[in-house]
C-alpha positions as a printed Julia matrix, in Angstrom:
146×3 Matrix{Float64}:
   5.1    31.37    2.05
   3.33   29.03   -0.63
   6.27   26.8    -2.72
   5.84   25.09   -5.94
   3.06   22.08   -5.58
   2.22   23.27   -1.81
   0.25   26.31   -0.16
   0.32   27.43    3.31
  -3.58   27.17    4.23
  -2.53   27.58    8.15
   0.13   28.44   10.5
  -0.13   24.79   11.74
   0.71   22.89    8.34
   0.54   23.12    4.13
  -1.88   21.82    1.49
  -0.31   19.48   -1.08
  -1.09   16.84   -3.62
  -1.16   13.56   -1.89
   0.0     9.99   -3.7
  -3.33    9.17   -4.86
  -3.42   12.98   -6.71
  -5.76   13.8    -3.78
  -5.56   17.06   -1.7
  -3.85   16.5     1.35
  -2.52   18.43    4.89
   0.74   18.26    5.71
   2.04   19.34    8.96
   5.4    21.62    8.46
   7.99   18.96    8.59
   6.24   17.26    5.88
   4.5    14.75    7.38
   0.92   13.57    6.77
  -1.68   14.42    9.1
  -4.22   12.13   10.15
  -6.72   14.11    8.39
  -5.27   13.22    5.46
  -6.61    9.81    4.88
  -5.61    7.13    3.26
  -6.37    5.72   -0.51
  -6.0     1.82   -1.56
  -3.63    1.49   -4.14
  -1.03   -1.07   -6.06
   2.48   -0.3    -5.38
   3.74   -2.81   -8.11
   2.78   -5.64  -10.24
   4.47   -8.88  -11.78
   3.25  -11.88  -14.11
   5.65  -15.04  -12.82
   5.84  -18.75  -12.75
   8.57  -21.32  -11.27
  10.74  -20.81  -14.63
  10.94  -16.83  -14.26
  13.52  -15.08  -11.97
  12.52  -14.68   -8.35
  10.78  -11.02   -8.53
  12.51   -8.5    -7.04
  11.19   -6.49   -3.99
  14.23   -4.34   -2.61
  12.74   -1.37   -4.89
   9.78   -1.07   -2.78
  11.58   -1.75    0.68
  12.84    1.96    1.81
  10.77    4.64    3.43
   8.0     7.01    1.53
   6.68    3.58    0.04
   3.0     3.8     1.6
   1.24    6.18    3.74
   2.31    5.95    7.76
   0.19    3.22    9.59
  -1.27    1.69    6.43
  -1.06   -2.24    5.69
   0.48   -4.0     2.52
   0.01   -7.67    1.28
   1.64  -10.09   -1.38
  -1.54  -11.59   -3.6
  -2.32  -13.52   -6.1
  -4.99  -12.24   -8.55
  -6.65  -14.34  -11.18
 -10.19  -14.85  -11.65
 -12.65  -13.59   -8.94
 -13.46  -16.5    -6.88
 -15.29  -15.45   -3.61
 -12.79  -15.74    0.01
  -9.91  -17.47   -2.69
  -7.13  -15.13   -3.42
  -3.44  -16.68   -2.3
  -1.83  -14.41   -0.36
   2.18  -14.81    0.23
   3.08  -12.12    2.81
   1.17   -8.85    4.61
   1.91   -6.88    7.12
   2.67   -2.94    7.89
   3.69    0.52    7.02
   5.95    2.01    9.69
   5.98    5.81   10.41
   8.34    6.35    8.0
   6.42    4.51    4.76
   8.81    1.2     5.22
   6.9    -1.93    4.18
   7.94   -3.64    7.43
   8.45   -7.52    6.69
   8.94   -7.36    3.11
  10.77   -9.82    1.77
  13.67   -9.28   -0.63
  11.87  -11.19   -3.67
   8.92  -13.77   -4.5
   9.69  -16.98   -5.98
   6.72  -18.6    -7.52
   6.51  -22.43   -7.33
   3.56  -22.7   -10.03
   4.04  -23.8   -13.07
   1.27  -21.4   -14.63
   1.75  -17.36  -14.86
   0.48  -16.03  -11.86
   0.06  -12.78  -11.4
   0.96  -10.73   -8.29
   0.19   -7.64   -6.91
   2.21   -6.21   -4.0
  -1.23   -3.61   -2.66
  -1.59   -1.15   -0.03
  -4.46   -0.46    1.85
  -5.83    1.61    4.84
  -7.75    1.04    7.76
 -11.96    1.25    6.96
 -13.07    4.73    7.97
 -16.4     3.28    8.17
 -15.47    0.2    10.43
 -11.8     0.66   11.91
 -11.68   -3.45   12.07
 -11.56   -3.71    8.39
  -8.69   -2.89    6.19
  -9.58   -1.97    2.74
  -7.59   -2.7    -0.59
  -7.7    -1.53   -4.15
 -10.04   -3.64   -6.92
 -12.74   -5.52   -6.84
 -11.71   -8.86   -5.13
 -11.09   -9.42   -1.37
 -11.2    -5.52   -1.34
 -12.54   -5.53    2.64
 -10.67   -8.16    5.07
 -10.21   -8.16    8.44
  -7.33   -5.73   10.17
  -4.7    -7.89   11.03
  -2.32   -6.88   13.89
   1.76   -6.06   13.01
């Protein structure tokens, strides 16, 4: 029986809305199918230098943070040099959406505002190897193992 924000499309799973606003299957426990995808995106954001507060991470340390199987990193935006973009932590997104490896916070050591951008990204559908990120710098890397 279809329920508010979700249809039943199959006896196998439901049709919802996924993170990104895109369509999405969802088996009947709730999970995402493979199917499904994946879609770059920035979890959070922060402007910091060595005189702010460390920034906090716990929010973004529980489950539901990210799609299953998908990667996060730690980076340093700024202007768009080619191959130069800090990074200060990656790894991945358990079954559950935990941000395995995430620290508790970022302390910055700089003495000029950086800003930082805790991203998620999925695997290349094109190219499996390649993991792809949201924006326009370092937006295809190589897939790093967890």
């Amino acid at each position: 029986m279809p329920t508010h924000g979700k249809s039943v499309i199959l006896e196998s799973g439901k049709r919802g809305i996924h993170q990104s606003g895109k369509g999405a299957v969802f088996a009947e426990d709730g999970s995402c199918k493979t199917c499904c995808g994946c879609e770059p995106f920035l979890l959070a954001s922060a402007t910091t230098n060595r005189n702010n507060p460390p920034w906090n991470l716990t929010p973004y340390q529980g489950e539901h943070m990210a799609p299953p199987n998908s990667y996060w990193r730690l980076i340093e935006m700024g202007s768009c040099y080619p191959g130069w973009h800090p990074w200060y932590g990656a790894g991945c997104v358990n079954g559950s959406g935990r941000l395995v490896g995430l620290p508790n916070q970022f302390q910055s050591n700089y003495y000029y505002n950086g800003y930082m951008q805790l991203q998620i990204g999925c695997l290349d559908p094109a190219d499996p190897n390649y993991i792809l990120w949201p924006g326009s710098c370092q937006s295809r890397t190589p897939r790093y193992s967890c």
